[in-house]
């Protein structure tokens, strides 16, 4: 075991520090966020910061750095009030990663990467056809994080597309069977394999394995 | 493909809805948060909502539901100004899950689960000895999410313990080799296997694989 203290972190080379700090939270959700601009140009951007916020109402959060390329997504969401979240799977992760390149706003990442856009009647934002699990959201709240001027964007879940077979009898979605992948740091991608699904923890009984898995 | 619209989600049975909505963000970070109370009782709680916020200054966020058992962690963090984040690995995930049981504040989850606490000189919060990657943080900001009264807690990274061999030459941490696991929903745990680490995406060149992986 080595100990790395704060003064060392501050002295790291910029890229070394970014790689290091981005590895610390653990594995990350890996999603493509679809939006459309006022000029009707679609935008697609990879995000590894989507988190669950609550089930009732159904809410998701997403951290956006306002000076990053992700600001195009943010601008579009604030203008249209809608965005989509599309799970990245092992067939599309390279195309998904390519969306992080700094394309100008007049160019659609769909066209550049070859991922196909598909629309529903209710959400004014494109879904990714190749994504197995797709979520349509309505913009709800923009929260400034004062410590570094990043933004937590809150969206309310309006609709979900998924294959019937991955939805289990208790509401659990088998996202591993939908080939959803995970990531670490800024650029490392991983497949998953099932360990166990555990029972609700109580102080008065031992855990058991849940076979709805 | 099936389409599940918002009115159906609102009509789901409560447990079905919680399982469903918790599965939607994708794979989650899986960490144990260590804290200590004013009365010097240690607390340990599993969190699947830790996210990267920024590298300079090095910041992490964590979503806390104030009415959940996690409020003990929140109270302790606000009182002491410190907390630890410890990666959950495949050897300790059952003990980690058990920390979500509703133990009263006078009982330490370390004692109940058998996980061992270990302290550093600088952080007033216990680390988990069995965790391979451990991060010590100082409380920075408490942000209320108005949409559902949950809280985003922001911490500044003060120190990191990790095995030398998992820290790569460019700052990337090989958390898969440290046996860090991921999770989905409320209770499903997964091991990971490497797919690829990709180059920085540019509009003018194709992606290549990074062999520092």
Coordinates of C-alpha atoms in Angstrom, one line a residue:
Chain A
X1 CA 0.0 0.0 0.0
X2 CA 1.2 3.5 -0.8
X3 CA -0.3 6.7 0.5
X4 CA -0.8 9.7 -1.8
X5 CA -1.5 12.9 0.0
X6 CA -3.1 16.0 -1.2
X7 CA 0.0 18.0 -1.8
X8 CA 1.3 15.3 -4.2
X9 CA -2.1 15.3 -6.1
X10 CA -1.8 19.1 -6.6
X11 CA 1.7 18.7 -8.0
X12 CA 0.8 15.9 -10.5
X13 CA 1.0 16.7 -14.1
X14 CA -2.4 17.7 -15.4
X15 CA -3.2 14.6 -17.4
X16 CA -1.8 12.3 -14.7
X17 CA -4.1 14.0 -12.2
X18 CA -7.2 13.8 -14.4
X19 CA -6.6 10.1 -15.0
X20 CA -6.0 9.5 -11.3
X21 CA -8.9 11.4 -9.8
X22 CA -11.3 10.1 -12.5
X23 CA -10.4 6.5 -11.4
X24 CA -11.3 7.1 -7.7
X25 CA -15.1 6.9 -7.6
X26 CA -15.2 3.3 -8.9
X27 CA -17.0 2.0 -11.9
X28 CA -19.3 4.4 -13.7
X29 CA -22.5 4.3 -15.7
X30 CA -21.8 4.7 -19.4
X31 CA -24.6 6.5 -21.4
X32 CA -25.1 8.5 -24.5
X33 CA -27.2 11.6 -24.1
X34 CA -29.2 12.6 -27.1
X35 CA -30.5 16.2 -27.6
X36 CA -31.5 18.5 -30.5
X37 CA -30.6 22.2 -31.0
X38 CA -32.9 25.1 -31.8
X39 CA -31.6 24.8 -35.4
X40 CA -32.8 21.2 -35.3
X41 CA -29.3 19.6 -35.4
X42 CA -29.1 16.5 -33.3
X43 CA -26.3 16.1 -30.7
X44 CA -25.0 12.9 -29.0
X45 CA -22.5 12.9 -26.1
X46 CA -21.1 10.2 -23.9
X47 CA -21.6 10.7 -20.1
X48 CA -20.2 8.6 -17.3
X49 CA -21.9 10.7 -14.5
X50 CA -25.6 9.6 -14.7
X51 CA -26.9 8.7 -11.2
X52 CA -30.2 7.6 -9.7
X53 CA -31.8 10.4 -7.6
X54 CA -35.2 8.9 -6.7
X55 CA -38.0 6.6 -7.8
X56 CA -41.1 8.7 -6.9
X57 CA -41.1 10.9 -8.9
X58 CA -38.6 9.0 -11.1
X59 CA -35.5 11.2 -11.3
X60 CA -32.0 10.9 -12.7
X61 CA -29.1 13.3 -12.4
X62 CA -26.2 14.0 -14.6
X63 CA -23.0 16.0 -13.9
X64 CA -22.0 18.5 -16.6
X65 CA -18.8 20.5 -16.8
X66 CA -19.9 23.8 -18.4
X67 CA -16.6 24.4 -20.2
X68 CA -16.5 20.9 -21.7
X69 CA -17.9 19.7 -25.0
X70 CA -20.9 18.5 -23.0
X71 CA -22.1 22.1 -22.8
X72 CA -23.8 21.6 -26.2
X73 CA -25.9 18.9 -24.6
X74 CA -26.7 21.3 -21.7
X75 CA -27.6 24.2 -24.0
X76 CA -29.9 21.9 -26.0
X77 CA -31.6 20.5 -22.9
X78 CA -32.3 24.0 -21.5
X79 CA -33.7 25.1 -24.9
X80 CA -35.9 22.1 -25.6
X81 CA -36.6 20.8 -22.1
X82 CA -35.9 17.2 -23.2
X83 CA -33.1 14.7 -23.4
X84 CA -32.6 11.0 -23.8
X85 CA -30.2 8.6 -22.0
X86 CA -29.2 5.5 -23.9
X87 CA -27.2 2.6 -22.4
X88 CA -23.8 2.0 -24.1
X89 CA -23.3 -1.7 -25.0
X90 CA -20.2 -3.6 -26.1
X91 CA -21.1 -3.3 -29.8
X92 CA -21.2 0.6 -29.8
X93 CA -18.7 1.7 -27.2
X94 CA -16.0 2.9 -29.7
X95 CA -18.6 5.0 -31.5
X96 CA -19.9 6.2 -28.1
X97 CA -16.4 7.2 -27.1
X98 CA -15.9 9.1 -30.4
X99 CA -18.8 11.4 -29.5
X100 CA -16.4 13.0 -26.9
X101 CA -14.4 14.6 -29.8
X102 CA -14.9 18.4 -30.1
X103 CA -17.3 18.5 -33.0
X104 CA -18.7 22.0 -33.8
X105 CA -22.4 22.5 -33.0
X106 CA -23.5 22.4 -36.7
X107 CA -22.2 18.8 -37.0
X108 CA -24.3 15.9 -35.6
X109 CA -22.3 13.2 -33.8
X110 CA -24.9 10.7 -35.1
X111 CA -23.8 11.4 -38.6
X112 CA -20.1 11.4 -37.7
X113 CA -20.2 8.1 -35.8
X114 CA -22.8 6.3 -37.8
X115 CA -25.0 5.7 -34.8
X116 CA -28.7 5.9 -35.9
X117 CA -31.2 8.4 -34.4
X118 CA -34.7 7.4 -33.8
X119 CA -37.5 9.6 -32.3
X120 CA -40.6 9.0 -30.2
X121 CA -43.8 11.1 -30.4
X122 CA -43.4 12.6 -26.9
X123 CA -39.7 13.5 -26.4
X124 CA -38.0 16.2 -28.4
X125 CA -34.6 14.5 -28.5
X126 CA -33.2 11.6 -30.5
X127 CA -32.7 8.1 -29.1
X128 CA -29.9 5.9 -30.2
X129 CA -31.3 3.0 -32.2
X130 CA -28.3 0.7 -31.4
X131 CA -28.9 1.1 -27.6
X132 CA -30.9 -1.7 -26.1
X133 CA -32.2 0.4 -23.2
X134 CA -33.4 4.0 -23.9
X135 CA -34.8 6.5 -21.5
X136 CA -36.7 9.7 -22.4
X137 CA -36.5 12.6 -19.9
X138 CA -37.9 16.0 -19.2
X139 CA -35.6 18.7 -17.8
X140 CA -36.5 19.4 -14.2
X141 CA -33.7 21.3 -12.4
X142 CA -30.2 22.8 -12.9
X143 CA -28.1 22.9 -9.8
X144 CA -24.8 24.7 -9.6
X145 CA -22.0 23.0 -7.6
X146 CA -20.2 26.0 -6.2
X147 CA -17.0 24.1 -5.4
X148 CA -16.0 23.9 -9.0
X149 CA -18.8 25.5 -11.1
X150 CA -19.9 22.2 -12.4
X151 CA -23.7 21.5 -12.8
X152 CA -26.0 18.8 -11.7
X153 CA -28.8 18.5 -14.2
X154 CA -32.0 16.7 -12.9
X155 CA -34.3 15.0 -15.3
X156 CA -37.7 13.4 -14.8
X157 CA -38.2 10.0 -16.5
X158 CA -41.1 10.1 -18.9
X159 CA -40.7 6.9 -20.9
X160 CA -38.5 3.8 -21.2
X161 CA -37.8 1.5 -24.2
X162 CA -36.4 -1.9 -23.4
X163 CA -36.7 -5.6 -24.5
X164 CA -39.4 -7.4 -22.6
X165 CA -37.1 -10.3 -21.6
X166 CA -34.7 -8.1 -19.6
X167 CA -37.6 -6.8 -17.3
X168 CA -37.9 -9.2 -14.4
X169 CA -41.0 -10.0 -12.3
X170 CA -40.0 -7.7 -9.5
X171 CA -39.2 -4.6 -11.6
X172 CA -35.4 -5.3 -11.7
X173 CA -33.9 -4.8 -15.2
X174 CA -31.2 -7.3 -16.2
X175 CA -29.0 -4.7 -17.8
X176 CA -26.1 -7.2 -18.1
X177 CA -28.2 -9.3 -20.4
X178 CA -28.9 -6.1 -22.4
X179 CA -25.1 -5.9 -22.9
X180 CA -24.8 -2.7 -21.0
X181 CA -21.2 -2.0 -20.2
X182 CA -19.4 0.0 -17.5
X183 CA -16.4 2.3 -17.5
X184 CA -13.6 3.7 -15.3
X185 CA -11.5 6.8 -15.5
X186 CA -12.0 8.7 -18.7
X187 CA -11.5 6.0 -21.3
X188 CA -11.5 2.5 -20.0
X189 CA -14.5 0.2 -20.8
X190 CA -15.5 -3.1 -19.2
X191 CA -18.0 -5.9 -19.6
X192 CA -19.7 -7.3 -16.5
X193 CA -20.5 -10.8 -15.2
X194 CA -23.0 -11.6 -12.5
X195 CA -21.8 -12.1 -8.9
X196 CA -25.0 -12.2 -6.9
X197 CA -28.3 -10.4 -6.2
X198 CA -28.8 -10.1 -2.4
X199 CA -32.0 -9.9 -0.2
X200 CA -33.0 -6.7 1.5
X201 CA -30.7 -6.3 4.5
X202 CA -32.2 -6.5 8.0
X203 CA -30.5 -6.4 11.4
X204 CA -32.4 -9.5 12.5
X205 CA -31.7 -12.0 9.7
X206 CA -28.9 -13.2 7.4
X207 CA -28.7 -12.2 3.8
X208 CA -29.9 -14.7 1.2
X209 CA -29.4 -14.7 -2.6
X210 CA -32.2 -13.5 -4.8
X211 CA -32.7 -15.9 -7.7
X212 CA -34.5 -13.3 -9.9
X213 CA -31.1 -12.6 -11.5
Chain B
X1 CA -39.0 -3.7 -27.5
X2 CA -41.6 -2.5 -25.2
X3 CA -42.4 1.1 -24.3
X4 CA -43.2 1.9 -20.7
X5 CA -44.7 5.4 -20.3
X6 CA -44.8 7.6 -17.3
X7 CA -48.4 6.9 -16.3
X8 CA -47.5 3.2 -16.0
X9 CA -44.4 3.9 -13.9
X10 CA -46.6 6.0 -11.5
X11 CA -49.0 3.0 -11.2
X12 CA -46.3 0.4 -10.5
X13 CA -46.3 -1.2 -7.1
X14 CA -43.8 0.6 -4.8
X15 CA -41.1 -2.1 -4.7
X16 CA -41.5 -2.8 -8.5
X17 CA -41.0 0.9 -9.2
X18 CA -37.9 1.2 -6.9
X19 CA -36.3 -1.8 -8.6
X20 CA -37.2 -0.5 -12.1
X21 CA -36.0 3.1 -11.7
X22 CA -32.9 2.1 -9.8
X23 CA -31.9 -0.1 -12.8
X24 CA -32.1 2.7 -15.3
X25 CA -28.9 4.8 -14.8
X26 CA -26.7 1.8 -15.7
X27 CA -23.9 0.3 -13.6
X28 CA -23.0 2.1 -10.4
X29 CA -20.0 2.7 -8.3
X30 CA -20.1 0.6 -5.1
X31 CA -18.4 2.1 -2.1
X32 CA -18.5 2.0 1.7
X33 CA -18.6 5.4 3.4
X34 CA -16.9 5.4 6.8
X35 CA -17.7 8.1 9.4
X36 CA -17.6 8.6 13.1
X37 CA -20.2 10.3 15.4
X38 CA -19.8 12.9 18.1
X39 CA -20.1 10.1 20.6
X40 CA -17.1 8.4 18.8
X41 CA -19.1 5.5 17.4
X42 CA -18.0 4.5 13.9
X43 CA -20.5 4.1 11.1
X44 CA -20.2 2.3 7.8
X45 CA -22.8 2.6 5.0
X46 CA -22.8 1.3 1.4
X47 CA -23.4 3.9 -1.3
X48 CA -23.9 3.4 -5.1
X49 CA -24.1 7.1 -5.9
X50 CA -20.5 8.3 -5.7
X51 CA -19.5 10.3 -8.7
X52 CA -16.5 12.3 -10.1
X53 CA -17.0 16.0 -10.0
X54 CA -13.6 17.4 -10.9
X55 CA -9.9 16.9 -10.7
X56 CA -8.6 20.3 -9.8
X57 CA -9.5 20.7 -7.0
X58 CA -10.0 16.9 -6.6
X59 CA -13.7 16.5 -5.8
X60 CA -16.2 13.7 -5.4
X61 CA -20.0 13.8 -5.0
X62 CA -22.4 11.5 -3.2
X63 CA -26.2 11.5 -3.3
X64 CA -27.8 11.0 0.1
X65 CA -31.5 10.5 0.8
X66 CA -32.1 12.3 4.0
X67 CA -34.8 10.0 5.2
X68 CA -32.8 6.8 4.6
X69 CA -30.4 5.0 6.9
X70 CA -27.7 7.0 5.1
X71 CA -28.7 10.0 7.2
X72 CA -26.4 8.8 10.0
X73 CA -23.5 9.1 7.6
X74 CA -24.7 12.6 6.6
X75 CA -25.0 13.7 10.2
X76 CA -21.5 12.4 11.1
X77 CA -20.0 14.1 8.0
X78 CA -21.5 17.4 8.9
X79 CA -20.3 17.1 12.5
X80 CA -16.7 16.0 11.9
X81 CA -16.1 17.4 8.5
X82 CA -14.6 14.1 7.3
X83 CA -15.5 10.9 5.6
X84 CA -13.8 8.0 3.8
X85 CA -14.8 6.2 0.6
X86 CA -13.7 2.6 0.3
X87 CA -14.0 0.5 -2.9
X88 CA -16.1 -2.6 -2.4
X89 CA -14.5 -5.8 -3.8
X90 CA -15.7 -9.3 -4.5
X91 CA -14.5 -10.6 -1.1
X92 CA -16.5 -8.1 1.0
X93 CA -19.6 -7.3 -1.0
X94 CA -22.0 -9.3 1.2
X95 CA -20.7 -7.6 4.4
X96 CA -20.9 -4.3 2.5
X97 CA -24.6 -4.9 1.5
X98 CA -25.4 -5.8 5.1
X99 CA -24.4 -2.3 6.2
X100 CA -27.7 -1.1 4.6
X101 CA -29.7 -2.7 7.4
X102 CA -31.2 -0.2 9.8
X103 CA -28.8 -0.4 12.7
X104 CA -29.4 2.2 15.5
X105 CA -26.7 4.9 15.8
X106 CA -25.2 3.4 18.9
X107 CA -24.2 0.3 17.0
X108 CA -21.2 0.3 14.7
X109 CA -21.7 -1.5 11.3
X110 CA -18.0 -2.4 11.6
X111 CA -18.7 -4.6 14.6
X112 CA -21.9 -6.0 13.2
X113 CA -20.4 -7.0 9.8
X114 CA -16.9 -7.9 11.0
X115 CA -15.2 -5.4 8.6
X116 CA -12.1 -3.9 10.3
X117 CA -11.7 -0.2 10.9
X118 CA -8.4 1.5 10.4
X119 CA -7.5 5.2 10.9
X120 CA -5.0 7.6 9.4
X121 CA -3.6 10.6 11.3
X122 CA -5.3 13.2 9.1
X123 CA -8.9 12.1 8.5
X124 CA -11.4 11.9 11.4
X125 CA -13.2 8.9 9.9
X126 CA -12.5 5.1 9.7
X127 CA -11.2 3.4 6.6
X128 CA -12.2 -0.2 5.8
X129 CA -9.1 -2.4 6.1
X130 CA -10.4 -5.0 3.6
X131 CA -10.9 -2.4 0.9
X132 CA -7.9 -2.3 -1.5
X133 CA -8.6 1.4 -2.6
X134 CA -9.4 3.9 0.2
X135 CA -10.0 7.7 -0.1
X136 CA -10.0 10.2 2.7
X137 CA -12.2 13.3 2.1
X138 CA -13.0 16.6 3.7
X139 CA -16.6 17.9 3.6
X140 CA -16.9 20.8 1.2
X141 CA -20.5 21.5 0.2
X142 CA -24.1 20.3 0.9
X143 CA -26.5 20.9 -2.0
X144 CA -30.2 20.4 -1.8
X145 CA -31.9 18.8 -4.8
X146 CA -35.3 20.5 -4.7
X147 CA -37.1 18.1 -7.0
X148 CA -37.1 15.4 -4.3
X149 CA -35.3 16.8 -1.3
X150 CA -32.3 14.6 -1.7
X151 CA -28.8 15.9 -1.1
X152 CA -25.6 16.1 -3.1
X153 CA -22.7 16.0 -0.7
X154 CA -19.4 17.3 -2.1
X155 CA -16.1 16.1 -0.7
X156 CA -12.5 17.2 -1.4
X157 CA -10.0 14.4 -1.8
X158 CA -7.3 14.7 0.9
X159 CA -5.5 11.4 0.7
X160 CA -5.6 8.0 -1.2
X161 CA -4.3 4.6 -0.1
X162 CA -3.8 2.0 -2.9
X163 CA -1.4 -0.8 -3.9
X164 CA 1.5 0.6 -5.9
X165 CA 1.0 -2.0 -8.7
X166 CA -2.5 -0.7 -9.7
X167 CA -1.3 2.8 -10.3
X168 CA -0.2 3.1 -13.9
X169 CA 2.4 5.3 -15.5
X170 CA -0.2 7.9 -16.8
X171 CA -2.2 8.2 -13.5
X172 CA -4.9 5.6 -14.5
X173 CA -5.8 3.3 -11.6
X174 CA -6.5 -0.3 -12.6
X175 CA -9.4 -0.7 -10.3
X176 CA -10.4 -4.0 -11.9
X177 CA -7.1 -5.5 -10.8
X178 CA -7.9 -4.2 -7.3
X179 CA -11.0 -6.4 -7.5
X180 CA -13.3 -3.4 -7.3
X181 CA -16.8 -4.5 -8.3
X182 CA -19.9 -2.7 -9.7
X183 CA -23.6 -2.9 -9.0
X184 CA -27.0 -2.3 -10.5
X185 CA -30.4 -1.5 -9.0
X186 CA -30.5 -1.8 -5.3
X187 CA -28.9 -5.2 -4.7
X188 CA -27.2 -6.8 -7.7
X189 CA -23.4 -7.1 -7.8
X190 CA -21.1 -7.7 -10.7
X191 CA -17.5 -8.5 -11.5
X192 CA -15.9 -6.7 -14.5
X193 CA -13.6 -7.8 -17.3
X194 CA -11.6 -5.5 -19.5
X195 CA -12.8 -4.5 -22.9
X196 CA -10.6 -1.7 -24.0
X197 CA -9.0 1.6 -23.1
X198 CA -9.3 4.1 -25.9
X199 CA -7.3 7.1 -27.0
X200 CA -8.5 10.7 -26.5
X201 CA -11.1 11.3 -29.1
X202 CA -10.4 13.9 -31.8
X203 CA -12.4 14.9 -34.9
X204 CA -9.4 14.5 -37.1
X205 CA -8.2 11.0 -36.4
X206 CA -9.4 7.5 -35.6
X207 CA -9.4 6.0 -32.1
X208 CA -6.6 3.7 -31.1
X209 CA -6.4 1.3 -28.2
X210 CA -4.3 2.4 -25.2
X211 CA -2.1 -0.4 -24.0
X212 CA -1.7 1.0 -20.5
X213 CA -4.5 -1.2 -19.3

